[in-house]
PDB file of C-alpha atoms in Angstrom:
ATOM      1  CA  UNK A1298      -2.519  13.502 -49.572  1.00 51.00           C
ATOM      2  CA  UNK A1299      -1.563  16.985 -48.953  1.00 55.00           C
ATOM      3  CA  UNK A1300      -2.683  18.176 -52.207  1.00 54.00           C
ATOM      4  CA  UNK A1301      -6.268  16.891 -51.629  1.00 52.00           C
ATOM      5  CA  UNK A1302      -6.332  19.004 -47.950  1.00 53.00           C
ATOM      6  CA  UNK A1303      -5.595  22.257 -49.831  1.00 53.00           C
ATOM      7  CA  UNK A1304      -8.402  21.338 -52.644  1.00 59.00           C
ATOM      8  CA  UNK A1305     -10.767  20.105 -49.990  1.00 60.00           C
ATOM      9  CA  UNK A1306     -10.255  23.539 -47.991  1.00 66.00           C
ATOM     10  CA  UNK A1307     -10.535  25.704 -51.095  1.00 72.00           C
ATOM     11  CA  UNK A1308     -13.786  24.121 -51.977  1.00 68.00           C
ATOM     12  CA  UNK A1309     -14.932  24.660 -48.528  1.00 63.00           C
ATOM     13  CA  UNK A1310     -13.609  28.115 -48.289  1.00 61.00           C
ATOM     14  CA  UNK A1311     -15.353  28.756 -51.503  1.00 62.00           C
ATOM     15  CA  UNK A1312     -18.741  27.441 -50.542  1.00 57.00           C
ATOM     16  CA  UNK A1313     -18.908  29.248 -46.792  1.00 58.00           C
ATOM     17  CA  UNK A1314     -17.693  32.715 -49.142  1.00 57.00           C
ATOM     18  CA  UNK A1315     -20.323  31.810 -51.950  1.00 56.00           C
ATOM     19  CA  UNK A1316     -23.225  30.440 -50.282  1.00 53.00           C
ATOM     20  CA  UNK A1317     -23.459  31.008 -46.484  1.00 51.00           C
ATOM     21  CA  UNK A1318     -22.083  34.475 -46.679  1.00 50.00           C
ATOM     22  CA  UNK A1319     -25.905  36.584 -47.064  1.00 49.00           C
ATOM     23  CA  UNK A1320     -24.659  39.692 -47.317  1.00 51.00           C
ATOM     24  CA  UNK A1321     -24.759  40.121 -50.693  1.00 72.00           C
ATOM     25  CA  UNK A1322     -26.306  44.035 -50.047  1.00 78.00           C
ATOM     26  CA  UNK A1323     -25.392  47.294 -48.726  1.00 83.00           C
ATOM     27  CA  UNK A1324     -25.752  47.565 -44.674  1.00 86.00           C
ATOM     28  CA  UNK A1325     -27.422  50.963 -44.218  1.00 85.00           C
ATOM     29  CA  UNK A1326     -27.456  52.702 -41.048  1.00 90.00           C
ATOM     30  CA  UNK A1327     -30.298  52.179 -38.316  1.00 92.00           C
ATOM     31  CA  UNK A1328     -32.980  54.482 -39.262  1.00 94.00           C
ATOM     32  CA  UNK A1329     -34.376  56.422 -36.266  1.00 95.00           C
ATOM     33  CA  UNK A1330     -37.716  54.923 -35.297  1.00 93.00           C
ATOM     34  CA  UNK A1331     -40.354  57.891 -36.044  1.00 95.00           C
ATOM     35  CA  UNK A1332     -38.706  57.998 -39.387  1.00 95.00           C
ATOM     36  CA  UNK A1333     -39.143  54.055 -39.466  1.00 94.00           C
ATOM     37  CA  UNK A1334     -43.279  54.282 -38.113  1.00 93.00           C
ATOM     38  CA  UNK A1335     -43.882  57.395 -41.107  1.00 95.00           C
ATOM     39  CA  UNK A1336     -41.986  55.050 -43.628  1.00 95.00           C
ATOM     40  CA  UNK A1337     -44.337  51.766 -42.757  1.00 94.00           C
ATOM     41  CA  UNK A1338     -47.565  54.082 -42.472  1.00 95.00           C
ATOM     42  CA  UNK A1339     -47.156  55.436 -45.943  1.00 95.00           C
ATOM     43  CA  UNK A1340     -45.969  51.810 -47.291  1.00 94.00           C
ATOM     44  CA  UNK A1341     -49.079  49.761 -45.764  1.00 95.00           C
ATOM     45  CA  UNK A1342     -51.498  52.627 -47.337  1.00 96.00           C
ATOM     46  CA  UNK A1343     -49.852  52.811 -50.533  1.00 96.00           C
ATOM     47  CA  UNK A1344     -49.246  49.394 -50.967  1.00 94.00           C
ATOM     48  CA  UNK A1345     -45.582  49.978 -52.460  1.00 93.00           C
ATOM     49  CA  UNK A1346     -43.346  47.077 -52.867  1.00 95.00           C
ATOM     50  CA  UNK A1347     -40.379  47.421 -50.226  1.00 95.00           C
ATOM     51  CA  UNK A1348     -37.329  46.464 -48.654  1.00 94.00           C
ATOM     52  CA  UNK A1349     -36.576  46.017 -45.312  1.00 94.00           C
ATOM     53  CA  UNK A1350     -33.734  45.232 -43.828  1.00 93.00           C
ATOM     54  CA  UNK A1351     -33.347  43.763 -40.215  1.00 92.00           C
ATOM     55  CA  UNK A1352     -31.039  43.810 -37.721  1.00 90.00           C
ATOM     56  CA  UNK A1353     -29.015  40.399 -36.344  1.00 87.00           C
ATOM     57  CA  UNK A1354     -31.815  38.702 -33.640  1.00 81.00           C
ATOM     58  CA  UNK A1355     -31.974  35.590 -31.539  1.00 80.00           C
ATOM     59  CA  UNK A1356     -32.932  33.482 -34.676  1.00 78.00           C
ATOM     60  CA  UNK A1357     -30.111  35.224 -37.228  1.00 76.00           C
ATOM     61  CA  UNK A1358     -26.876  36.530 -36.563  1.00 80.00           C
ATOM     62  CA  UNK A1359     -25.962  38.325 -39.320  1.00 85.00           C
ATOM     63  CA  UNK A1360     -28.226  41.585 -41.132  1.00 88.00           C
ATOM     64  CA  UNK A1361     -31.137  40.428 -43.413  1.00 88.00           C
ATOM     65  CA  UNK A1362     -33.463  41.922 -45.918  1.00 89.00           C
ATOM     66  CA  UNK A1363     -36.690  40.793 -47.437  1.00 90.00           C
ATOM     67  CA  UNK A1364     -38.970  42.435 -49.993  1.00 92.00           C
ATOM     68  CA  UNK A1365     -42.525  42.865 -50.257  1.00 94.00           C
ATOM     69  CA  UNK A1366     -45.729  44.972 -49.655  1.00 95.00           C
ATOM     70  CA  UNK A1367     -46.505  45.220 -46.066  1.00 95.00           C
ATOM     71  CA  UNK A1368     -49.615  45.260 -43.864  1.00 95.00           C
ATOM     72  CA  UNK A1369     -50.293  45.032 -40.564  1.00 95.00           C
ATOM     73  CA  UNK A1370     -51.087  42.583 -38.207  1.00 93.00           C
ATOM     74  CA  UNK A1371     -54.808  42.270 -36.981  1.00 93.00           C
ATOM     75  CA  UNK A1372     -53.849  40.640 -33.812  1.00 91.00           C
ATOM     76  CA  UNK A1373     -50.869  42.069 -32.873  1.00 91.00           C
ATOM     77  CA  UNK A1374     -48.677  44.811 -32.986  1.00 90.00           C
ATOM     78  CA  UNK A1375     -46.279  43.240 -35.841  1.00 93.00           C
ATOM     79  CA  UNK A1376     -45.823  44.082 -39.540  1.00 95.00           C
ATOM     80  CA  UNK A1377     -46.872  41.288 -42.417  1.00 95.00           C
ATOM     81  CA  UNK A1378     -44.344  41.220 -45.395  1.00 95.00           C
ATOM     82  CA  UNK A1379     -45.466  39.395 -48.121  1.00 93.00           C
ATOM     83  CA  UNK A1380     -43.071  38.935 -50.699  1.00 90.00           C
ATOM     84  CA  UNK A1381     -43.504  39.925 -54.529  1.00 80.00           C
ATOM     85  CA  UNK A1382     -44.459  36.417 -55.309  1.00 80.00           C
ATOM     86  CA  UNK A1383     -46.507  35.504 -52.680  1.00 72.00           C
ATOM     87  CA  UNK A1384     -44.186  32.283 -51.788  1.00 85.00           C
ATOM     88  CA  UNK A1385     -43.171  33.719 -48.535  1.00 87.00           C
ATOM     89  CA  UNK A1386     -44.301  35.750 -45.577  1.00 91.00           C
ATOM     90  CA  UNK A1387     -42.451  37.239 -42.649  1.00 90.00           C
ATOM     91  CA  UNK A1388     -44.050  38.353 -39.584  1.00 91.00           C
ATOM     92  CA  UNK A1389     -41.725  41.287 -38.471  1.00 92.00           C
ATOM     93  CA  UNK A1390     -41.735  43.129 -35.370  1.00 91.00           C
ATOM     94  CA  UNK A1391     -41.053  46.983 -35.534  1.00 89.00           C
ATOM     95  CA  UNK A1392     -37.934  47.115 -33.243  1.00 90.00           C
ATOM     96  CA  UNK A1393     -36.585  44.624 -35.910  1.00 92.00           C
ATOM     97  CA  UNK A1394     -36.386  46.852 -38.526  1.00 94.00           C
ATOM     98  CA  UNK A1395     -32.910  48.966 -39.411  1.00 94.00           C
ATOM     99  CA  UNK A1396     -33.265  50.544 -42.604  1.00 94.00           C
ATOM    100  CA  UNK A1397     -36.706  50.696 -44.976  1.00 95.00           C
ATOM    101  CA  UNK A1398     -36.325  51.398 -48.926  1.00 93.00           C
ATOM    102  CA  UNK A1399     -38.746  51.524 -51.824  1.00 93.00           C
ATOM    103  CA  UNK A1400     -37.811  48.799 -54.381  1.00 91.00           C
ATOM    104  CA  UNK A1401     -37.625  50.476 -57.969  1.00 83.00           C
TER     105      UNK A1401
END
């Protein structure tokens, strides 16, 4: 019975380290926020394919990034990612936003 508890808790240890565990990226430092607005201007006109990563909110606790080209928002003041594949599309807001990269 004891041997089953220890497999049983390294398979769970294993799948919470694998699988919920989303940091599988550098955390960069918060980039300060003229740098940020310059960095989304230039993306949005260029239409470059980016990286943003976001800071923990109400909805996430932990640092996330999502990739994309971005526009902006006709009806309010957020930032439209749509990703590479055009499966999925975040609606960010700019005080969101730590760290912006161009994807090579």
């Amino acid at each position: 019975m004891e041997k089953f508890a220890v497999e049983k808790n390294q398979i769970l240890h294993y799948f919470k380290e694998t699988y919920l565990n989303r940091s599988h990226f550098a955390v960069h430092k918060q980039m300060p926020a003229l740098q940020l607005r310059h960095f989304i201007k230039q993306a949005v006109r260029k239409q470059k394919l980016i990286t943003i990563q976001l800071n923990p909110s109400a909805h996430d606790s932990s640092i996330s990034e999502c990739t994309g080209t971005a526009s902006f928002s006709p009806y309010s003041s957020q930032i439209i990612l749509n990703s590479h594949n055009s499966n999925t599309v975040h609606l960010i807001n700019s005080d969101q936003i730590r760290h912006i990269r161009l994807v090579k």
